[in-house]
Amino acid sequence: MRGARSSTSAPEPGGWPLPRPSWCGRHGGPDPAMIREAQRLRPDAASRWLVAGAPTLPFPDGGFDVVTLAFIFNHVPSPESTLRDCARVLRPGGVLAIAVWGDSGLVEAWDAVLGVPGAVRLPTPQLPPEEDFARTAEGLAELCGRAGLRVLGRSQPAWTVRISVDELWQAPLAGLARIGRQVAAQTPAVQAAMLQRCGRMPSVPGRRSSSPFARPPRSCSPAPAADRVVGAADP
């Protein structure tokens, strides 16, 4: 990918290698702190940093060789529109890569933590049925098809993470993700009870489903889409 133009969106700051020279990030706002983190990780002058969001990306049609969408579909109101907009900015022959969190036992484990006496459950935002999709490689491929994309390949890797209870608890205590929002709404006593239950959680499998390569067919004219995909347009 030397010299390629790339657009990337990411929901969380972190130590990922960032593509160059263009990076588009959206984080709960979008959040300019994401740009500062990206600049810290990639301080070279060849990179261009800006805050924007799909499905109204401020780029012309066909302006990128590669677009990557990493774990973004839990943060946009219309995954299909997001896909279409990201496909729009790809040049013919460009590549669109997508990764989403798959189903795992972690959701049920956190649900048990939220079941301690006295806990207040905040409503959890849900996509409307017509916008939602199964969090599997097959479900992601089906979403790509709805957006007019042709899937080139897909995979569903799994991994094992070993972490102490204290380390695990730091994420929700800091407000990370939906579980963090729930924890922040509790009293200190309820939070302490949650931590105790967290320490009794069993090990749960985690996995990520991804459809790394998708491309629109020649006849496809993508409409505005959403945030985070890497795919390719036919020449």
Short mmCIF file of N, CA and C in Angstrom, two decimals, residues 72-193:
data_model
loop_
_atom_site.label_atom_id
_atom_site.label_comp_id
_atom_site.label_asym_id
_atom_site.label_seq_id
_atom_site.Cartn_x
_atom_site.Cartn_y
_atom_site.Cartn_z
N ILE A 72 -17.13 -0.04 14.04
CA ILE A 72 -17.83 1.24 14.01
C ILE A 72 -19.35 1.09 14.03
N PHE A 73 -19.86 -0.08 13.67
CA PHE A 73 -21.30 -0.20 13.44
C PHE A 73 -22.14 -0.16 14.70
N ASN A 74 -21.52 -0.24 15.87
CA ASN A 74 -22.26 -0.01 17.11
C ASN A 74 -22.39 1.47 17.43
N HIS A 75 -21.86 2.32 16.58
CA HIS A 75 -21.80 3.75 16.88
C HIS A 75 -22.45 4.61 15.80
N VAL A 76 -23.13 4.01 14.84
CA VAL A 76 -23.77 4.78 13.78
C VAL A 76 -25.24 4.42 13.71
N PRO A 77 -26.11 5.38 13.33
CA PRO A 77 -27.54 5.09 13.27
C PRO A 77 -27.95 4.25 12.07
N SER A 78 -27.12 4.21 11.03
CA SER A 78 -27.48 3.48 9.82
C SER A 78 -26.24 2.80 9.24
N PRO A 79 -25.96 1.55 9.63
CA PRO A 79 -24.81 0.84 9.06
C PRO A 79 -24.85 0.76 7.54
N GLU A 80 -26.02 0.52 6.98
CA GLU A 80 -26.10 0.39 5.52
C GLU A 80 -25.74 1.70 4.82
N SER A 81 -26.27 2.82 5.32
CA SER A 81 -25.93 4.12 4.72
C SER A 81 -24.46 4.43 4.89
N THR A 82 -23.90 4.01 6.01
CA THR A 82 -22.48 4.21 6.25
C THR A 82 -21.65 3.45 5.22
N LEU A 83 -22.01 2.20 4.99
CA LEU A 83 -21.31 1.40 3.98
C LEU A 83 -21.38 2.06 2.61
N ARG A 84 -22.54 2.54 2.25
CA ARG A 84 -22.72 3.13 0.92
C ARG A 84 -21.86 4.38 0.75
N ASP A 85 -21.77 5.19 1.81
CA ASP A 85 -20.98 6.41 1.70
C ASP A 85 -19.49 6.09 1.62
N CYS A 86 -19.05 5.09 2.37
CA CYS A 86 -17.65 4.69 2.30
C CYS A 86 -17.32 4.09 0.94
N ALA A 87 -18.25 3.33 0.37
CA ALA A 87 -18.03 2.79 -0.97
C ALA A 87 -17.99 3.91 -2.00
N ARG A 88 -18.76 4.96 -1.76
CA ARG A 88 -18.79 6.09 -2.69
C ARG A 88 -17.42 6.73 -2.87
N VAL A 89 -16.65 6.84 -1.78
CA VAL A 89 -15.37 7.54 -1.86
C VAL A 89 -14.25 6.65 -2.38
N LEU A 90 -14.53 5.37 -2.65
CA LEU A 90 -13.52 4.48 -3.21
C LEU A 90 -13.38 4.68 -4.71
N ARG A 91 -12.15 4.61 -5.20
CA ARG A 91 -11.93 4.63 -6.64
C ARG A 91 -12.30 3.27 -7.21
N PRO A 92 -12.52 3.15 -8.53
CA PRO A 92 -12.71 1.84 -9.15
C PRO A 92 -11.51 0.94 -8.85
N GLY A 93 -11.77 -0.25 -8.35
CA GLY A 93 -10.71 -1.16 -7.95
C GLY A 93 -10.24 -0.97 -6.53
N GLY A 94 -10.80 0.02 -5.82
CA GLY A 94 -10.43 0.23 -4.42
C GLY A 94 -10.96 -0.87 -3.52
N VAL A 95 -10.48 -0.90 -2.29
CA VAL A 95 -10.82 -1.98 -1.36
C VAL A 95 -11.46 -1.42 -0.10
N LEU A 96 -12.51 -2.09 0.37
CA LEU A 96 -13.22 -1.72 1.59
C LEU A 96 -13.10 -2.88 2.58
N ALA A 97 -12.53 -2.65 3.76
CA ALA A 97 -12.37 -3.70 4.78
C ALA A 97 -13.17 -3.34 6.02
N ILE A 98 -13.85 -4.33 6.59
CA ILE A 98 -14.77 -4.10 7.70
C ILE A 98 -14.50 -5.09 8.82
N ALA A 99 -14.56 -4.64 10.06
CA ALA A 99 -14.50 -5.55 11.21
C ALA A 99 -15.56 -5.13 12.22
N VAL A 100 -16.25 -6.09 12.78
CA VAL A 100 -17.24 -5.83 13.84
C VAL A 100 -17.01 -6.83 14.97
N TRP A 101 -17.46 -6.46 16.16
CA TRP A 101 -17.43 -7.41 17.27
C TRP A 101 -18.48 -8.48 17.02
N GLY A 102 -18.10 -9.74 17.20
CA GLY A 102 -19.04 -10.84 17.05
C GLY A 102 -19.76 -11.14 18.35
N ASP A 103 -20.67 -12.09 18.29
CA ASP A 103 -21.37 -12.53 19.49
C ASP A 103 -20.40 -13.28 20.41
N SER A 104 -20.56 -13.12 21.70
CA SER A 104 -19.74 -13.87 22.66
C SER A 104 -20.46 -13.92 23.99
N GLY A 105 -19.91 -14.67 24.91
CA GLY A 105 -20.51 -14.77 26.23
C GLY A 105 -20.27 -13.55 27.10
N LEU A 106 -19.46 -12.60 26.62
CA LEU A 106 -19.15 -11.43 27.44
C LEU A 106 -20.39 -10.58 27.71
N VAL A 107 -21.29 -10.49 26.73
CA VAL A 107 -22.51 -9.70 26.93
C VAL A 107 -23.32 -10.28 28.08
N GLU A 108 -23.48 -11.61 28.10
CA GLU A 108 -24.23 -12.25 29.18
C GLU A 108 -23.51 -12.07 30.52
N ALA A 109 -22.18 -12.10 30.50
CA ALA A 109 -21.43 -11.93 31.75
C ALA A 109 -21.64 -10.54 32.33
N TRP A 110 -21.58 -9.51 31.49
CA TRP A 110 -21.81 -8.16 31.97
C TRP A 110 -23.26 -7.99 32.42
N ASP A 111 -24.18 -8.67 31.75
CA ASP A 111 -25.58 -8.60 32.15
C ASP A 111 -25.75 -9.14 33.57
N ALA A 112 -25.01 -10.19 33.90
CA ALA A 112 -25.06 -10.73 35.26
C ALA A 112 -24.51 -9.73 36.27
N VAL A 113 -23.46 -9.02 35.90
CA VAL A 113 -22.89 -8.00 36.78
C VAL A 113 -23.92 -6.90 37.04
N LEU A 114 -24.70 -6.55 36.03
CA LEU A 114 -25.71 -5.51 36.19
C LEU A 114 -26.92 -5.99 36.98
N GLY A 115 -26.94 -7.29 37.32
CA GLY A 115 -28.08 -7.83 38.04
C GLY A 115 -27.96 -7.77 39.55
N VAL A 116 -26.97 -7.07 40.08
CA VAL A 116 -26.83 -6.99 41.54
C VAL A 116 -27.99 -6.18 42.11
N PRO A 117 -28.40 -6.45 43.35
CA PRO A 117 -29.50 -5.70 43.97
C PRO A 117 -29.22 -4.20 44.01
N GLY A 118 -30.24 -3.43 43.67
CA GLY A 118 -30.13 -1.97 43.71
C GLY A 118 -29.59 -1.34 42.44
N ALA A 119 -29.16 -2.14 41.48
CA ALA A 119 -28.61 -1.57 40.24
C ALA A 119 -29.72 -0.95 39.40
N VAL A 120 -29.41 0.19 38.82
CA VAL A 120 -30.32 0.88 37.92
C VAL A 120 -29.89 0.59 36.49
N ARG A 121 -30.79 0.07 35.69
CA ARG A 121 -30.47 -0.25 34.29
C ARG A 121 -30.92 0.89 33.38
N LEU A 122 -29.98 1.48 32.69
CA LEU A 122 -30.31 2.50 31.71
C LEU A 122 -30.79 1.84 30.43
N PRO A 123 -31.67 2.51 29.69
CA PRO A 123 -32.09 1.94 28.41
C PRO A 123 -30.91 1.82 27.45
N THR A 124 -30.86 0.73 26.73
CA THR A 124 -29.78 0.49 25.77
C THR A 124 -30.25 0.83 24.37
N PRO A 125 -29.59 1.76 23.69
CA PRO A 125 -30.02 2.10 22.33
C PRO A 125 -29.94 0.87 21.42
N GLN A 126 -30.94 0.72 20.58
CA GLN A 126 -30.98 -0.39 19.64
C GLN A 126 -31.24 0.14 18.23
N LEU A 127 -30.63 -0.51 17.25
CA LEU A 127 -30.94 -0.17 15.87
C LEU A 127 -32.34 -0.66 15.53
N PRO A 128 -33.06 0.06 14.67
CA PRO A 128 -34.34 -0.47 14.20
C PRO A 128 -34.12 -1.76 13.42
N PRO A 129 -35.10 -2.66 13.41
CA PRO A 129 -34.91 -3.97 12.77
C PRO A 129 -34.43 -3.88 11.33
N GLU A 130 -34.91 -2.88 10.60
CA GLU A 130 -34.51 -2.77 9.19
C GLU A 130 -33.06 -2.34 9.02
N GLU A 131 -32.44 -1.81 10.08
CA GLU A 131 -31.05 -1.38 10.02
C GLU A 131 -30.10 -2.39 10.66
N ASP A 132 -30.62 -3.28 11.48
CA ASP A 132 -29.76 -4.18 12.24
C ASP A 132 -29.29 -5.35 11.39
N PHE A 133 -28.30 -6.08 11.89
CA PHE A 133 -27.77 -7.24 11.20
C PHE A 133 -27.13 -8.17 12.23
N ALA A 134 -26.99 -9.44 11.90
CA ALA A 134 -26.38 -10.41 12.80
C ALA A 134 -24.89 -10.13 12.92
N ARG A 135 -24.39 -10.16 14.15
CA ARG A 135 -22.95 -9.89 14.39
C ARG A 135 -22.13 -11.16 14.14
N THR A 136 -22.16 -11.62 12.92
CA THR A 136 -21.39 -12.77 12.46
C THR A 136 -20.79 -12.42 11.11
N ALA A 137 -19.84 -13.24 10.65
CA ALA A 137 -19.28 -13.00 9.32
C ALA A 137 -20.37 -13.07 8.26
N GLU A 138 -21.32 -14.00 8.44
CA GLU A 138 -22.41 -14.12 7.48
C GLU A 138 -23.33 -12.91 7.53
N GLY A 139 -23.64 -12.43 8.77
CA GLY A 139 -24.50 -11.27 8.90
C GLY A 139 -23.87 -10.02 8.32
N LEU A 140 -22.56 -9.87 8.50
CA LEU A 140 -21.85 -8.73 7.93
C LEU A 140 -21.83 -8.81 6.41
N ALA A 141 -21.66 -10.02 5.89
CA ALA A 141 -21.70 -10.20 4.43
C ALA A 141 -23.08 -9.85 3.89
N GLU A 142 -24.13 -10.22 4.63
CA GLU A 142 -25.49 -9.89 4.19
C GLU A 142 -25.71 -8.38 4.18
N LEU A 143 -25.17 -7.69 5.19
CA LEU A 143 -25.26 -6.23 5.23
C LEU A 143 -24.55 -5.62 4.03
N CYS A 144 -23.39 -6.15 3.68
CA CYS A 144 -22.67 -5.66 2.51
C CYS A 144 -23.51 -5.82 1.25
N GLY A 145 -24.20 -6.96 1.14
CA GLY A 145 -25.06 -7.18 -0.01
C GLY A 145 -26.19 -6.17 -0.07
N ARG A 146 -26.78 -5.84 1.06
CA ARG A 146 -27.84 -4.84 1.10
C ARG A 146 -27.34 -3.48 0.65
N ALA A 147 -26.07 -3.20 0.91
CA ALA A 147 -25.49 -1.92 0.53
C ALA A 147 -24.95 -1.93 -0.90
N GLY A 148 -25.17 -3.03 -1.63
CA GLY A 148 -24.73 -3.11 -3.02
C GLY A 148 -23.28 -3.48 -3.18
N LEU A 149 -22.68 -4.11 -2.17
CA LEU A 149 -21.27 -4.49 -2.23
C LEU A 149 -21.13 -5.98 -2.52
N ARG A 150 -20.08 -6.34 -3.20
CA ARG A 150 -19.75 -7.74 -3.46
C ARG A 150 -18.64 -8.15 -2.51
N VAL A 151 -18.87 -9.19 -1.73
CA VAL A 151 -17.90 -9.64 -0.72
C VAL A 151 -16.82 -10.48 -1.39
N LEU A 152 -15.57 -10.12 -1.15
CA LEU A 152 -14.43 -10.85 -1.70
C LEU A 152 -13.92 -11.92 -0.74
N GLY A 153 -14.12 -11.74 0.54
CA GLY A 153 -13.64 -12.71 1.52
C GLY A 153 -14.15 -12.35 2.90
N ARG A 154 -14.17 -13.33 3.79
CA ARG A 154 -14.64 -13.07 5.16
C ARG A 154 -14.00 -14.09 6.09
N SER A 155 -13.91 -13.72 7.36
CA SER A 155 -13.34 -14.61 8.36
C SER A 155 -13.92 -14.27 9.72
N GLN A 156 -13.75 -15.16 10.67
CA GLN A 156 -14.25 -14.95 12.02
C GLN A 156 -13.20 -15.45 13.01
N PRO A 157 -12.14 -14.67 13.22
CA PRO A 157 -11.06 -15.11 14.12
C PRO A 157 -11.50 -15.08 15.58
N ALA A 158 -10.84 -15.85 16.40
CA ALA A 158 -11.08 -15.88 17.84
C ALA A 158 -9.75 -15.77 18.57
N TRP A 159 -9.77 -15.27 19.77
CA TRP A 159 -8.55 -15.16 20.54
C TRP A 159 -8.85 -15.31 22.03
N THR A 160 -7.81 -15.54 22.80
CA THR A 160 -7.92 -15.68 24.25
C THR A 160 -7.19 -14.53 24.92
N VAL A 161 -7.86 -13.86 25.85
CA VAL A 161 -7.27 -12.76 26.61
C VAL A 161 -7.31 -13.12 28.09
N ARG A 162 -6.18 -13.03 28.75
CA ARG A 162 -6.11 -13.27 30.19
C ARG A 162 -5.88 -11.93 30.89
N ILE A 163 -6.78 -11.60 31.80
CA ILE A 163 -6.76 -10.28 32.43
C ILE A 163 -7.24 -10.43 33.86
N SER A 164 -6.66 -9.64 34.76
CA SER A 164 -7.09 -9.69 36.15
C SER A 164 -8.43 -8.97 36.30
N VAL A 165 -9.13 -9.27 37.39
CA VAL A 165 -10.42 -8.62 37.64
C VAL A 165 -10.24 -7.11 37.77
N ASP A 166 -9.20 -6.68 38.48
CA ASP A 166 -8.98 -5.24 38.65
C ASP A 166 -8.75 -4.55 37.31
N GLU A 167 -7.97 -5.20 36.44
CA GLU A 167 -7.73 -4.61 35.12
C GLU A 167 -9.01 -4.57 34.30
N LEU A 168 -9.78 -5.64 34.36
CA LEU A 168 -11.04 -5.69 33.62
C LEU A 168 -12.00 -4.62 34.09
N TRP A 169 -12.03 -4.38 35.40
CA TRP A 169 -12.98 -3.44 35.97
C TRP A 169 -12.63 -2.00 35.64
N GLN A 170 -11.37 -1.72 35.32
CA GLN A 170 -10.98 -0.34 35.03
C GLN A 170 -11.70 0.21 33.80
N ALA A 171 -12.01 -0.64 32.84
CA ALA A 171 -12.66 -0.16 31.61
C ALA A 171 -14.07 0.37 31.88
N PRO A 172 -14.98 -0.41 32.48
CA PRO A 172 -16.30 0.15 32.77
C PRO A 172 -16.26 1.27 33.80
N LEU A 173 -15.33 1.19 34.75
CA LEU A 173 -15.23 2.25 35.75
C LEU A 173 -14.85 3.58 35.11
N ALA A 174 -14.10 3.51 34.01
CA ALA A 174 -13.71 4.72 33.28
C ALA A 174 -14.78 5.17 32.28
N GLY A 175 -15.90 4.44 32.23
CA GLY A 175 -16.98 4.83 31.33
C GLY A 175 -16.88 4.26 29.94
N LEU A 176 -16.05 3.23 29.75
CA LEU A 176 -15.85 2.68 28.41
C LEU A 176 -17.05 1.86 27.97
N ALA A 177 -17.53 2.15 26.77
CA ALA A 177 -18.58 1.38 26.11
C ALA A 177 -19.90 1.46 26.89
N ARG A 178 -20.84 0.62 26.49
CA ARG A 178 -22.17 0.68 27.11
C ARG A 178 -22.15 0.25 28.56
N ILE A 179 -21.34 -0.75 28.89
CA ILE A 179 -21.27 -1.20 30.27
C ILE A 179 -20.72 -0.09 31.16
N GLY A 180 -19.80 0.73 30.63
CA GLY A 180 -19.26 1.85 31.40
C GLY A 180 -20.32 2.89 31.71
N ARG A 181 -21.20 3.13 30.75
CA ARG A 181 -22.30 4.07 30.97
C ARG A 181 -23.23 3.54 32.07
N GLN A 182 -23.46 2.23 32.08
CA GLN A 182 -24.31 1.64 33.11
C GLN A 182 -23.65 1.75 34.48
N VAL A 183 -22.36 1.45 34.55
CA VAL A 183 -21.65 1.48 35.83
C VAL A 183 -21.62 2.90 36.39
N ALA A 184 -21.42 3.89 35.52
CA ALA A 184 -21.34 5.28 35.97
C ALA A 184 -22.65 5.76 36.59
N ALA A 185 -23.76 5.11 36.26
CA ALA A 185 -25.07 5.53 36.77
C ALA A 185 -25.37 4.96 38.15
N GLN A 186 -24.49 4.12 38.69
CA GLN A 186 -24.76 3.45 39.97
C GLN A 186 -24.15 4.20 41.15
N THR A 187 -24.66 3.92 42.33
CA THR A 187 -24.08 4.46 43.55
C THR A 187 -22.76 3.73 43.84
N PRO A 188 -21.89 4.33 44.67
CA PRO A 188 -20.64 3.65 45.01
C PRO A 188 -20.87 2.26 45.62
N ALA A 189 -21.92 2.10 46.43
CA ALA A 189 -22.19 0.80 47.04
C ALA A 189 -22.55 -0.24 45.98
N VAL A 190 -23.36 0.16 45.01
CA VAL A 190 -23.73 -0.77 43.94
C VAL A 190 -22.52 -1.08 43.07
N GLN A 191 -21.69 -0.09 42.82
CA GLN A 191 -20.47 -0.34 42.04
C GLN A 191 -19.57 -1.35 42.74
N ALA A 192 -19.48 -1.25 44.07
CA ALA A 192 -18.66 -2.20 44.83
C ALA A 192 -19.24 -3.61 44.71
N ALA A 193 -20.57 -3.72 44.76
CA ALA A 193 -21.21 -5.03 44.61
C ALA A 193 -20.98 -5.58 43.21
#
